[in-house]
Tab-separated table of C-alpha atoms in Angstrom:
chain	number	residue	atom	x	y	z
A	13	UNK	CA	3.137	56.630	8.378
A	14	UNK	CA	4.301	59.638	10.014
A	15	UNK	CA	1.247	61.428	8.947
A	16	UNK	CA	-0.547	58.187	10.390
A	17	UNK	CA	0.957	58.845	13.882
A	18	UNK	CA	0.829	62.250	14.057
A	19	UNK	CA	-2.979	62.526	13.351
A	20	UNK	CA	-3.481	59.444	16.096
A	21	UNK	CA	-1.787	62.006	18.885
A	22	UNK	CA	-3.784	64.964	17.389
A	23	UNK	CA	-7.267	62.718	18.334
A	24	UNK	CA	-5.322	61.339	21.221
A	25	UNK	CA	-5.142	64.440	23.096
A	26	UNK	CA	-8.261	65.884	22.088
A	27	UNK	CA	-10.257	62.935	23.249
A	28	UNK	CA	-8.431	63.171	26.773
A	29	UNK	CA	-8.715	66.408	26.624
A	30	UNK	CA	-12.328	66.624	25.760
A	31	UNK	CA	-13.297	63.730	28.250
A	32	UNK	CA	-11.134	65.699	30.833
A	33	UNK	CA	-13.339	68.840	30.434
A	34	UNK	CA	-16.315	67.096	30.374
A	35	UNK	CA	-15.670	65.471	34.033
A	36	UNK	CA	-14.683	68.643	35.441
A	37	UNK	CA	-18.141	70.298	34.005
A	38	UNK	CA	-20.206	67.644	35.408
A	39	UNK	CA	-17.922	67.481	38.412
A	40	UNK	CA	-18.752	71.277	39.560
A	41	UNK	CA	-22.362	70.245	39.043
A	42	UNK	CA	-22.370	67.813	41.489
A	43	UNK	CA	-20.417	70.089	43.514
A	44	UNK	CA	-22.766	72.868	43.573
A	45	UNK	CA	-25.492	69.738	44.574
A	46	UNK	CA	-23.483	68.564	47.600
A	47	UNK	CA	-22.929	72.307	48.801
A	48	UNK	CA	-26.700	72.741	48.911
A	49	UNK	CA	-26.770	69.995	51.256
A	50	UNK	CA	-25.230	72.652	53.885
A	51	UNK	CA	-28.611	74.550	53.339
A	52	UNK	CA	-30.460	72.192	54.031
A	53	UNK	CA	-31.879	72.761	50.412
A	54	UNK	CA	-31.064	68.378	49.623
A	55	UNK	CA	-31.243	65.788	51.381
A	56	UNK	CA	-28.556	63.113	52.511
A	57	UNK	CA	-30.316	60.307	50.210
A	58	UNK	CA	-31.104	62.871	47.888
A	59	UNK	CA	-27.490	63.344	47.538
A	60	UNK	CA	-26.676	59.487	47.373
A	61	UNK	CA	-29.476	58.888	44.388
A	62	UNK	CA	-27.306	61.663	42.969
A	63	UNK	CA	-24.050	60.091	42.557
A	64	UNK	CA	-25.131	56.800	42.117
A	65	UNK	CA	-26.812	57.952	39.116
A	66	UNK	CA	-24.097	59.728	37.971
A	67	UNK	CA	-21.440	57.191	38.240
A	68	UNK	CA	-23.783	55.162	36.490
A	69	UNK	CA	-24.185	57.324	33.250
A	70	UNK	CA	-20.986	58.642	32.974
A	71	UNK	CA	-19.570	55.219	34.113
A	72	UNK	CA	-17.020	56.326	36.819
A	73	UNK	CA	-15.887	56.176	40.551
A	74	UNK	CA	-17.268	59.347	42.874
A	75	UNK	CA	-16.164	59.757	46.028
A	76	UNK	CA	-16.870	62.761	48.527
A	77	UNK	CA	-14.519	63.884	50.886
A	78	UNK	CA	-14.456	65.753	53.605
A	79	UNK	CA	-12.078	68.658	54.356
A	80	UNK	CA	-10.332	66.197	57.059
A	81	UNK	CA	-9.644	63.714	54.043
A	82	UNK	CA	-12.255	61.203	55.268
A	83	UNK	CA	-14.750	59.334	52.574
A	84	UNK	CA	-18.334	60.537	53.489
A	85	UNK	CA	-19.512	58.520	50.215
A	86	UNK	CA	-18.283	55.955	47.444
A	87	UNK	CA	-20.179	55.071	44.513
A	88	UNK	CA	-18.195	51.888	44.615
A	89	UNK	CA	-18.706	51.395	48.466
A	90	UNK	CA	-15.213	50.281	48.861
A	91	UNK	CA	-13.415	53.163	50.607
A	92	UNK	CA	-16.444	54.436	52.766
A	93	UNK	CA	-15.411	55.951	56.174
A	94	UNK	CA	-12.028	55.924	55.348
A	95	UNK	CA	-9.111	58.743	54.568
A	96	UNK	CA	-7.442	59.299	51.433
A	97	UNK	CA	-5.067	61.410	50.365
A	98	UNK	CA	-3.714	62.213	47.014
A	99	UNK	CA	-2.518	65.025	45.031
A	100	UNK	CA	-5.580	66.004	43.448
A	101	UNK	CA	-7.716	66.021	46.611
A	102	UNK	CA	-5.072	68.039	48.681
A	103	UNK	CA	-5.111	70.588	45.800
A	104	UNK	CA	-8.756	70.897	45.456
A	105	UNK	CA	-9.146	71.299	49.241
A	106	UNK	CA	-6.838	74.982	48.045
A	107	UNK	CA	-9.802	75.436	46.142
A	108	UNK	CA	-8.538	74.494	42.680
A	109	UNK	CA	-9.920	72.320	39.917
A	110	UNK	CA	-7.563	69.968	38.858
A	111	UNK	CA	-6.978	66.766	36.739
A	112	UNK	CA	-3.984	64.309	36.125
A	113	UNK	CA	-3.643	61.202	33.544
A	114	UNK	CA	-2.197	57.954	34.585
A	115	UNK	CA	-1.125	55.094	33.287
A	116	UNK	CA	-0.296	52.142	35.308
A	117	UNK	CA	-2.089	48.704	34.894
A	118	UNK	CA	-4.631	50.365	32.919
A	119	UNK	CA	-5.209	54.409	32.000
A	120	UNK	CA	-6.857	56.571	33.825
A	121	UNK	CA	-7.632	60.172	34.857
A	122	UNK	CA	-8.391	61.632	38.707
A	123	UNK	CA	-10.194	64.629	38.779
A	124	UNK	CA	-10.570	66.581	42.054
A	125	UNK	CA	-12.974	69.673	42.395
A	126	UNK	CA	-13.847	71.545	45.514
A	127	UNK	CA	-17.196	71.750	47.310
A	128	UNK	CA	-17.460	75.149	48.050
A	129	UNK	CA	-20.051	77.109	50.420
A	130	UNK	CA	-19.924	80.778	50.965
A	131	UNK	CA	-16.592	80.814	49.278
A	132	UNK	CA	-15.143	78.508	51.773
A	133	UNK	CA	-14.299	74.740	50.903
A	134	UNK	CA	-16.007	72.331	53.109
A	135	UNK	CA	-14.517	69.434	51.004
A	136	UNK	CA	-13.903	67.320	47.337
A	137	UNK	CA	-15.616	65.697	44.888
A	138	UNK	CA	-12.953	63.024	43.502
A	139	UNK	CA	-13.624	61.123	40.475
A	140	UNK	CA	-12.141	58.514	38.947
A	141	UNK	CA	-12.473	57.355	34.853
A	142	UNK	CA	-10.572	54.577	33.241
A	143	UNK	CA	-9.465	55.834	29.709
A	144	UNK	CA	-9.058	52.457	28.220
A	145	UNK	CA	-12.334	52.738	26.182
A	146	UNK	CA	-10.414	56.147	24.444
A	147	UNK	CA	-7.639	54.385	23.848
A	148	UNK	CA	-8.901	51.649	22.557
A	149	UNK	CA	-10.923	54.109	19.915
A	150	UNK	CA	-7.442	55.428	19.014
A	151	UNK	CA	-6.051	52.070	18.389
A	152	UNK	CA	-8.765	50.999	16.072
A	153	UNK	CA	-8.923	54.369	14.364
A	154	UNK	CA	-5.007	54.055	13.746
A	155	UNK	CA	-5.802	50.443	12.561
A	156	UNK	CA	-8.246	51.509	9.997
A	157	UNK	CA	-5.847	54.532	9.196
A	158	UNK	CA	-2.697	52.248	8.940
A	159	UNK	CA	-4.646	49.798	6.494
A	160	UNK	CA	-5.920	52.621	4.682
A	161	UNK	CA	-2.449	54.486	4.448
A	162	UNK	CA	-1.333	50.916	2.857
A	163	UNK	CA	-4.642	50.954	0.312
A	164	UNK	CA	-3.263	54.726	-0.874
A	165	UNK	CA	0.366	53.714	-0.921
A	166	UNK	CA	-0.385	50.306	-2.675
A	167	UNK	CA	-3.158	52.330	-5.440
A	168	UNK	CA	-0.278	55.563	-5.586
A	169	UNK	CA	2.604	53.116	-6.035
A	170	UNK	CA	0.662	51.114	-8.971
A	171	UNK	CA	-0.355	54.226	-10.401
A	172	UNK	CA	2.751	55.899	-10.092
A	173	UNK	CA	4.015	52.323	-11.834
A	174	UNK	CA	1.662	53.085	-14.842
A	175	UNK	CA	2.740	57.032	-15.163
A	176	UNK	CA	6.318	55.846	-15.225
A	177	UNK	CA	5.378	52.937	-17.680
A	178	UNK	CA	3.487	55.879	-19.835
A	179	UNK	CA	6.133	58.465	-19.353
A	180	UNK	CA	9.415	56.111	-19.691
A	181	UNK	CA	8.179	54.478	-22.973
A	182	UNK	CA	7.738	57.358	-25.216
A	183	UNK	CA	11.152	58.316	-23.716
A	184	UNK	CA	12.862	55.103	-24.656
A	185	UNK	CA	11.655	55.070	-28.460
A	186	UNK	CA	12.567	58.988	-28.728
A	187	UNK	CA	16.218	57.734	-27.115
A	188	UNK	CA	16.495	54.917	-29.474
A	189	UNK	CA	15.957	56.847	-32.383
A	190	UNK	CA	17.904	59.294	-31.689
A	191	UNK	CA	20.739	56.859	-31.402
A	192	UNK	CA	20.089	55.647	-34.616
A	193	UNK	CA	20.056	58.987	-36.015
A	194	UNK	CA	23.299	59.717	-34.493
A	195	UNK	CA	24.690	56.124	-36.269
A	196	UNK	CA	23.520	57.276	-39.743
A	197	UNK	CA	20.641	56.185	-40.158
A	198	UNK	CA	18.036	59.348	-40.538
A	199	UNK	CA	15.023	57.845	-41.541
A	200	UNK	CA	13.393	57.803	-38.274
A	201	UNK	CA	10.057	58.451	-37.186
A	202	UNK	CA	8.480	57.907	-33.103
A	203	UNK	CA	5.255	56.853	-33.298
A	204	UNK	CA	2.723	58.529	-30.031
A	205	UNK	CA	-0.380	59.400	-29.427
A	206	UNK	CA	-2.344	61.794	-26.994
A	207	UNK	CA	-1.796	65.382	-26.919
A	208	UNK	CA	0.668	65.862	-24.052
A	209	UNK	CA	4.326	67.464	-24.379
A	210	UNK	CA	5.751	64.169	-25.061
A	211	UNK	CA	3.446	63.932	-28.079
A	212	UNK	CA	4.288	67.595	-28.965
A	213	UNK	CA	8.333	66.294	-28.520
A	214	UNK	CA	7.547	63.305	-30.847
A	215	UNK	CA	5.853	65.228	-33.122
A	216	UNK	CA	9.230	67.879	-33.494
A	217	UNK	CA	11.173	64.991	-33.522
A	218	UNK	CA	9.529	63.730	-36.306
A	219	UNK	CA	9.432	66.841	-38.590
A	220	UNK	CA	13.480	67.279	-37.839
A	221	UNK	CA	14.263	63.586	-39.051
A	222	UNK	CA	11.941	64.080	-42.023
A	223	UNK	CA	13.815	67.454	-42.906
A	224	UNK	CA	17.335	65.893	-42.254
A	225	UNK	CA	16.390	62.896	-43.957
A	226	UNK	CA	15.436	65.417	-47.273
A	227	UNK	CA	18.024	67.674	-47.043
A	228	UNK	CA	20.466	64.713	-46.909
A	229	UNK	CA	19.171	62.365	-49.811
A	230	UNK	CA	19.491	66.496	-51.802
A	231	UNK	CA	23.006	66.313	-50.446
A	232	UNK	CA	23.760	62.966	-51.992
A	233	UNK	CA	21.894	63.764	-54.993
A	234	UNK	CA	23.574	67.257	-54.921
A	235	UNK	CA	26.771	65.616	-54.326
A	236	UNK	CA	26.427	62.972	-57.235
A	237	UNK	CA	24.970	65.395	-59.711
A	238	UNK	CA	27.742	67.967	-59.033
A	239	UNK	CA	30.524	65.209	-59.669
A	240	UNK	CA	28.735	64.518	-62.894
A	241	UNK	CA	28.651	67.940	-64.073
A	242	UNK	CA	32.324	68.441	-63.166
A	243	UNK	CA	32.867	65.255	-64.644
A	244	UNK	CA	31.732	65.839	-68.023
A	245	UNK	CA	33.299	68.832	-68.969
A	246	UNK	CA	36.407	67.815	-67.506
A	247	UNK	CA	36.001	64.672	-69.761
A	248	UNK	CA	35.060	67.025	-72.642
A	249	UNK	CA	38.293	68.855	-72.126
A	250	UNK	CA	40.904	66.274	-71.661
A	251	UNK	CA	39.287	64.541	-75.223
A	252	UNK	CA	39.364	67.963	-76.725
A	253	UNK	CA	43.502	68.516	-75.656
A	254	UNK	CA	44.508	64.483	-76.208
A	255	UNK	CA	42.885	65.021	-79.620
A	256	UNK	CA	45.350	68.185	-80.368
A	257	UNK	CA	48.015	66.233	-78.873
A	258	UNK	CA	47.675	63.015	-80.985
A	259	UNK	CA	47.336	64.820	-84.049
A	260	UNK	CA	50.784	65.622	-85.891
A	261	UNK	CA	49.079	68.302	-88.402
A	262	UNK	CA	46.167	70.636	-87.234
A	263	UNK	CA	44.489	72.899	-89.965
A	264	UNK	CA	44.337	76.701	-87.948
A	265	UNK	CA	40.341	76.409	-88.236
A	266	UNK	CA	40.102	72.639	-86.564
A	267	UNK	CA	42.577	74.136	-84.201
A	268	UNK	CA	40.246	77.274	-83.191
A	269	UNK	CA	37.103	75.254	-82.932
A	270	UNK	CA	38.420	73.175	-80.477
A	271	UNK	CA	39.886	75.567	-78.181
A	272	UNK	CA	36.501	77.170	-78.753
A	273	UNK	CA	35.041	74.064	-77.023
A	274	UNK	CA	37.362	74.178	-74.254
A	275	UNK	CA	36.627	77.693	-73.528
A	276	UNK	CA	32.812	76.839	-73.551
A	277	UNK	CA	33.456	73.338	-71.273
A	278	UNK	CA	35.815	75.647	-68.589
A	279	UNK	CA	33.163	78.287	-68.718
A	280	UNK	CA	30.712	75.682	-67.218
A	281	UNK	CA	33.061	74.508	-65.062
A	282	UNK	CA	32.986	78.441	-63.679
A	283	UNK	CA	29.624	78.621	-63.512
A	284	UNK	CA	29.312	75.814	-61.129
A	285	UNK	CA	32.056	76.832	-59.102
A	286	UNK	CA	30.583	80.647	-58.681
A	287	UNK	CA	27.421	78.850	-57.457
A	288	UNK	CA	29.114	76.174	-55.081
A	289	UNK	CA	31.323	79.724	-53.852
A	290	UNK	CA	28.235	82.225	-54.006
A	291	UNK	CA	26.591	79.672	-51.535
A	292	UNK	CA	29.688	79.031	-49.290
A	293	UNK	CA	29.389	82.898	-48.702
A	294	UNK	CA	26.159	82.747	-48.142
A	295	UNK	CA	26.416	80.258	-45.783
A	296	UNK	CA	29.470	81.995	-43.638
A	297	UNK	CA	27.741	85.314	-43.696
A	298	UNK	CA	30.202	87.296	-45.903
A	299	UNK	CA	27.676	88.359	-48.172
A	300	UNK	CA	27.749	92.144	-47.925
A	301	UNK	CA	25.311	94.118	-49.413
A	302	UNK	CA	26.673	97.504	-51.147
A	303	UNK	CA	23.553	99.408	-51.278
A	304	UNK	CA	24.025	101.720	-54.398
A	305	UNK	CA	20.941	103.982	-56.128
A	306	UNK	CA	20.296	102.322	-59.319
A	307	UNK	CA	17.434	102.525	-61.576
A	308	UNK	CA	16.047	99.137	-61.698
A	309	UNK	CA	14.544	99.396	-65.359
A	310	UNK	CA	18.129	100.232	-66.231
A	311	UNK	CA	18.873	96.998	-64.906
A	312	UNK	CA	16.535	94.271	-66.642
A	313	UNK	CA	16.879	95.980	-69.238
A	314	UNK	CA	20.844	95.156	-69.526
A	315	UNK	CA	19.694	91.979	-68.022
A	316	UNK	CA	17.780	90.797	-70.937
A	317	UNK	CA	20.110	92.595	-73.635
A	318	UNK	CA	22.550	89.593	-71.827
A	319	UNK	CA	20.583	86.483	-72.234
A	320	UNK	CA	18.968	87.787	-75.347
A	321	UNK	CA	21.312	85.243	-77.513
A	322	UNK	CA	20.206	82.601	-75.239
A	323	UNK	CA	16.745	83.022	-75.642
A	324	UNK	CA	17.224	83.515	-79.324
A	325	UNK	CA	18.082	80.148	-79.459
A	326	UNK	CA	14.942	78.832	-78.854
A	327	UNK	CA	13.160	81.573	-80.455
A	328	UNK	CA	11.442	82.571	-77.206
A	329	UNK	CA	10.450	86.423	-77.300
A	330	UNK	CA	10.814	88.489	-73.646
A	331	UNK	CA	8.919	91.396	-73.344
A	332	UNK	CA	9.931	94.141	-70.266
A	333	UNK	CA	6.678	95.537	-69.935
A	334	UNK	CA	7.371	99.447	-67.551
A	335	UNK	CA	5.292	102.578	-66.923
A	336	UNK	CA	7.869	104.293	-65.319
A	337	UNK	CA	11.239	104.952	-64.350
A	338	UNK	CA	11.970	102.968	-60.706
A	339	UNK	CA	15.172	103.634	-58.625
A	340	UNK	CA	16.020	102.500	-55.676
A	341	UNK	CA	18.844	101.410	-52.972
A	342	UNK	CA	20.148	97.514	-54.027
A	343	UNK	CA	23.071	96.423	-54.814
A	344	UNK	CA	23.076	96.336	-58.283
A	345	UNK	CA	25.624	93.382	-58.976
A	346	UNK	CA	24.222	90.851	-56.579
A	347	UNK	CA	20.341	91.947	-57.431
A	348	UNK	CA	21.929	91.125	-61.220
A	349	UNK	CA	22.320	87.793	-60.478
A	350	UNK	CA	19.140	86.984	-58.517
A	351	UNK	CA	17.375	88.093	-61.069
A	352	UNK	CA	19.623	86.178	-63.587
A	353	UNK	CA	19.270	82.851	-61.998
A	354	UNK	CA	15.608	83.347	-62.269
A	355	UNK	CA	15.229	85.002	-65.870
A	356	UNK	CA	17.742	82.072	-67.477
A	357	UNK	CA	15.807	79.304	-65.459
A	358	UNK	CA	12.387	80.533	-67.225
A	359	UNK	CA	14.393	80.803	-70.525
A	360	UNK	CA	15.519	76.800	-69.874
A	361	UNK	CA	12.231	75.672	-69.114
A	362	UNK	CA	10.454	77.596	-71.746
A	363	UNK	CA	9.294	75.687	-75.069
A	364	UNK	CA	10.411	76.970	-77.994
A	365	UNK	CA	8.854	80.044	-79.716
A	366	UNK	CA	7.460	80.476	-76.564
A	367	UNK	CA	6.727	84.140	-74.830
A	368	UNK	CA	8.309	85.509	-71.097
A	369	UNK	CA	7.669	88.343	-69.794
A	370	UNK	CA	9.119	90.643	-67.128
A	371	UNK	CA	6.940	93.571	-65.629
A	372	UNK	CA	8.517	96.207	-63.374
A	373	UNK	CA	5.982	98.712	-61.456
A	374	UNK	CA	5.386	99.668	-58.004
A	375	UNK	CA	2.558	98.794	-55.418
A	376	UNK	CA	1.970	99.782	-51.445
A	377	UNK	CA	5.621	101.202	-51.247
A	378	UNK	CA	7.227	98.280	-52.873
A	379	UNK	CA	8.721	97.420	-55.982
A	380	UNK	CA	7.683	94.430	-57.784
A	381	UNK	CA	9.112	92.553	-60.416
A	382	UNK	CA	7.642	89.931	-62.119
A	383	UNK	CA	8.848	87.245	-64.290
A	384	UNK	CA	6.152	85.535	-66.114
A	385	UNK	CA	6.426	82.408	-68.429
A	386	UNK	CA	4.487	79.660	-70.325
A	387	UNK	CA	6.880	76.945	-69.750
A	388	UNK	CA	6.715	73.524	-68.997
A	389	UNK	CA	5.746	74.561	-65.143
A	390	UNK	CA	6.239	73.143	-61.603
A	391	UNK	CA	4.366	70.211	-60.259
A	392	UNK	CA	2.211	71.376	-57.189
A	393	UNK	CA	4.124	69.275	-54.411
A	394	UNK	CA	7.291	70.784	-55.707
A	395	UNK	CA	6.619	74.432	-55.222
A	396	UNK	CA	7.234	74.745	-51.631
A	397	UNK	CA	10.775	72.949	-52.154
A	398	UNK	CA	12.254	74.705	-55.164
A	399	UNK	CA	13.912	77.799	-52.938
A	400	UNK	CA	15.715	74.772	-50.998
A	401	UNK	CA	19.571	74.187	-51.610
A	402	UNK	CA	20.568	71.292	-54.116
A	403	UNK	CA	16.468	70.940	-55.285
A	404	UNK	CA	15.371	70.228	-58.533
A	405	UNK	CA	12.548	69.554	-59.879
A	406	UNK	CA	13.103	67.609	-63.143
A	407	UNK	CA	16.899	66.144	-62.055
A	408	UNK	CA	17.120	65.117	-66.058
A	409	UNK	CA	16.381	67.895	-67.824
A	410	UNK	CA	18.444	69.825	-64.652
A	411	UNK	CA	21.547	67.510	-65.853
A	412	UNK	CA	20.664	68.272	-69.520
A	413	UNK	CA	20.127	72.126	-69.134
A	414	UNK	CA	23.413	72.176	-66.529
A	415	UNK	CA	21.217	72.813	-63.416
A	416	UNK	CA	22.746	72.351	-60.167
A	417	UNK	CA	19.941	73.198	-57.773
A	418	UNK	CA	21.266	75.865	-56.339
A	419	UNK	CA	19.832	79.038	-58.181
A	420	UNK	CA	17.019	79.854	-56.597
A	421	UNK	CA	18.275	78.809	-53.653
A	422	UNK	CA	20.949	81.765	-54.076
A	423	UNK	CA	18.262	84.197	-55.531
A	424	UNK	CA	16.221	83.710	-52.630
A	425	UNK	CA	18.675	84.549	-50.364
A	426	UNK	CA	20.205	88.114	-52.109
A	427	UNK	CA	16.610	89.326	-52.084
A	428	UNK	CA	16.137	88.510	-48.568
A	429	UNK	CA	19.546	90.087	-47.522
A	430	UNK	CA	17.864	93.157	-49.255
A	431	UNK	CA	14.853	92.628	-47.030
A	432	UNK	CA	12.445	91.609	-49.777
A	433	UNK	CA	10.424	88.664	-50.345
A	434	UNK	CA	9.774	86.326	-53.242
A	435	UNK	CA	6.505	83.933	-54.286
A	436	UNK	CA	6.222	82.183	-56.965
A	437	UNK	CA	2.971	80.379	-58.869
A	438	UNK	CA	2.918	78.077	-61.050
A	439	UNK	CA	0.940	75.223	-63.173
A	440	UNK	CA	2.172	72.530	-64.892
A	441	UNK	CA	2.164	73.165	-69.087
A	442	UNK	CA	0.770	76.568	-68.802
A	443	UNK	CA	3.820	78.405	-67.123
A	444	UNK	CA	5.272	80.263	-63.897
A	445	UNK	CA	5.492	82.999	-62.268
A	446	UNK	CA	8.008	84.509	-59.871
A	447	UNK	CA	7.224	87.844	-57.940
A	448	UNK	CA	9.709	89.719	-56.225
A	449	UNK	CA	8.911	92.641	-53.799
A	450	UNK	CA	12.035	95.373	-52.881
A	451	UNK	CA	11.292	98.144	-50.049
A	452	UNK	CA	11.044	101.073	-51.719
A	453	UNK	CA	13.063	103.096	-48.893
A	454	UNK	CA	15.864	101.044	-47.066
């Protein structure tokens, strides 16, 4: 509305304004006329026919006075003979050009301009235009503008209706689920279409609830499976001890084996502990990496002489399969157990009389070890999960084998710390491989 008005006094002014100059122009016309009329150049009637005609085109009231104020001619032929005297005639008798708006009963402008011979003013030509027919333009343009103005404001406010319907609803459902997230419940998804930023929000939103959603069914399973293997060899050692206790007479040899059995059942218990503690440091960033040169062939080497007996068991054979003699910066204890988490997983999940092998050599500045196996293998849609805390694959033969999902997981981790990487391939009953890649210089 403002915009309304002040565009309607913009075309206002410059109508007046243009009518305005457009009298005065015509105005000095006829001036020039009636001053010929002093050389004799026109003639009295000429000058009448004149006026008449144009009072009658530019439909106004002409008058010429003399320079004693008296009316030698009206196109109206009311005021003929007679004196008048306003402001504009007195000022264009100084020889000035003038006009002045008025608005009485009706709106009008006076416009006074000398008649001038030989520089001297003999007299004025006065003219008088009503303005109503400008005005009355102006009101119907700020009609048409003020319904107009109410079309844009009534199409913008339905519009802007439908943007906030659009923009509020996506909003609301991302809200809501959130809300439900923060009660519990995880398994959310928002459900939007198009390609905006809300879309792109939904779409994040979406991915985070599916990855809190996993990683907290893992932590219930984690949670569950971890009780259970606490639970059983805390079972397996209270039977063991109430068995000693109950009995009156123990031969030394029945005595042995089954503190030989508790030692085995608190050994597990260890493990699992060292992992749930290995992680925790993981986790708080205490994990310090003492960077010591060691020869890694030395390593795997002692590595396999360890789990040798384990793999013995099943009859599997490892093979370390070197060209040359590799050292470099790790830290030997911590690079010990990433690589036992991974050689004793492929020992687990290796049939029996089956074949692994580990190959040590060096490639683009890098040192790569590989640990190659023809196990049982990984299903496809479980490889890009198996690094992830509390994962496994096979939860059964985890439980059986004493797995608590959090190997790799740890592996992954001391390699990275020593700014390496690890991949791993793999297809189901034809084996795995895991590669791991060391800087040479760090």
């Amino acid at each position: 509305m403002l915009i309304n008005s002040f565009v309607s006094e913009v075309i206002r002014f410059n109508s007046v304004y243009e009518k305005k100059m457009h009298l005065i122009s015509q105005g000095k016309i006829m001036s020039s006329y009636v001053s010929n009329y002093q050389t004799g150049r026109i003639s009295n009637d000429e000058i009448i026919s004149l006026m008449d005609g144009y009072s009658k085109e530019l439909g106004v009231r002409i008058l010429i006075v003399s320079k004693d104020r008296k009316v030698l001619y009206d196109t109206s032929k009311t005021s003929m003979d007679t004196k008048i005297s306003n402001w504009e005639i007195e000022e264009s008798l100084k020889g000035k050009s003038v006009a002045k708006e008025y608005s009485s009963k009706e709106r009008s402008i006076y416009i006074a301009i000398p008649i001038l011979f030989e520089n001297e003013v003999y007299g004025s030509i006065f003219i008088s235009s009503s303005l109503e027919d400008v005005y009355k333009s102006i009101r119907d343009m700020k009609r048409r503008y003020f319904y107009l103005s109410l079309l844009c404001l009534s199409i913008t406010g339905f519009i802007s209706f439908l943007l906030a319907h659009v923009i509020a609803t996506p909003i609301e459902r991302l809200t809501k689920s959130i809300n439900k997230m923060y009660q519990g419940d995880l398994e959310q998804r928002v459900e939007l279409r198009g390609h905006d930023e809300l879309t792109d929000m939904a779409r994040a939103f979406n991915l985070m609830s599916t990855k809190l959603f996993q990683v907290d069914k893992q932590r219930k399973e984690f949670v569950g499976n971890v009780s259970h293997e606490l639970r059983t060899p805390l079972s397996a050692i209270k039977l063991l001890s109430q068995s000693l206790l109950h009995e009156d007479i123990i031969e030394p040899n029945t005595y042995k084996e089954f503190l030989k059995d508790i030692v085995s059942e608190v050994d597990r218990l260890n493990k699992i502990i060292e992992s749930l503690l290995s992680l925790v440091d993981i986790d708080k960033e205490k994990l310090e990496v003492e960077y010591q040169l060691t020869y890694i062939n030395d390593l795997i080497e002692k590595l396999i002489c360890t789990l040798k007996p384990l793999a013995n068991e099943k009859n599997i054979y490892i093979s370390f399969i070197h060209f040359e003699k590799i050292q470099i910066k790790i830290d030997p204890i911590k690079m010990q157990q990433a690589l036992t988490n991974i050689l004793s997983n492929a020992i687990k999940y290796t049939h029996k009389e089956g074949q692994i092998k580990v190959l040590l050599y060096e490639e683009e500045q890098e040192v790569v070890i590989k640990i190659k196996d023809n196990g049982i293998g990984i299903p496809k849609n479980s490889l890009p999960y198996i690094f992830e805390r509390f994962y496994r694959v096979d939860k059964a033969r985890s439980r059986q084998t004493g797995g608590t999902g959090l190997g790799l997981s740890i592996s992954k981790q001391i390699i990275e710390l020593h700014q390496g990487k690890i991949e791993v391939s793999s297809e189901e009953h034809k084996g795995t491989t895991f590669k791991i890649q060391l800087p040479c210089n760090i």
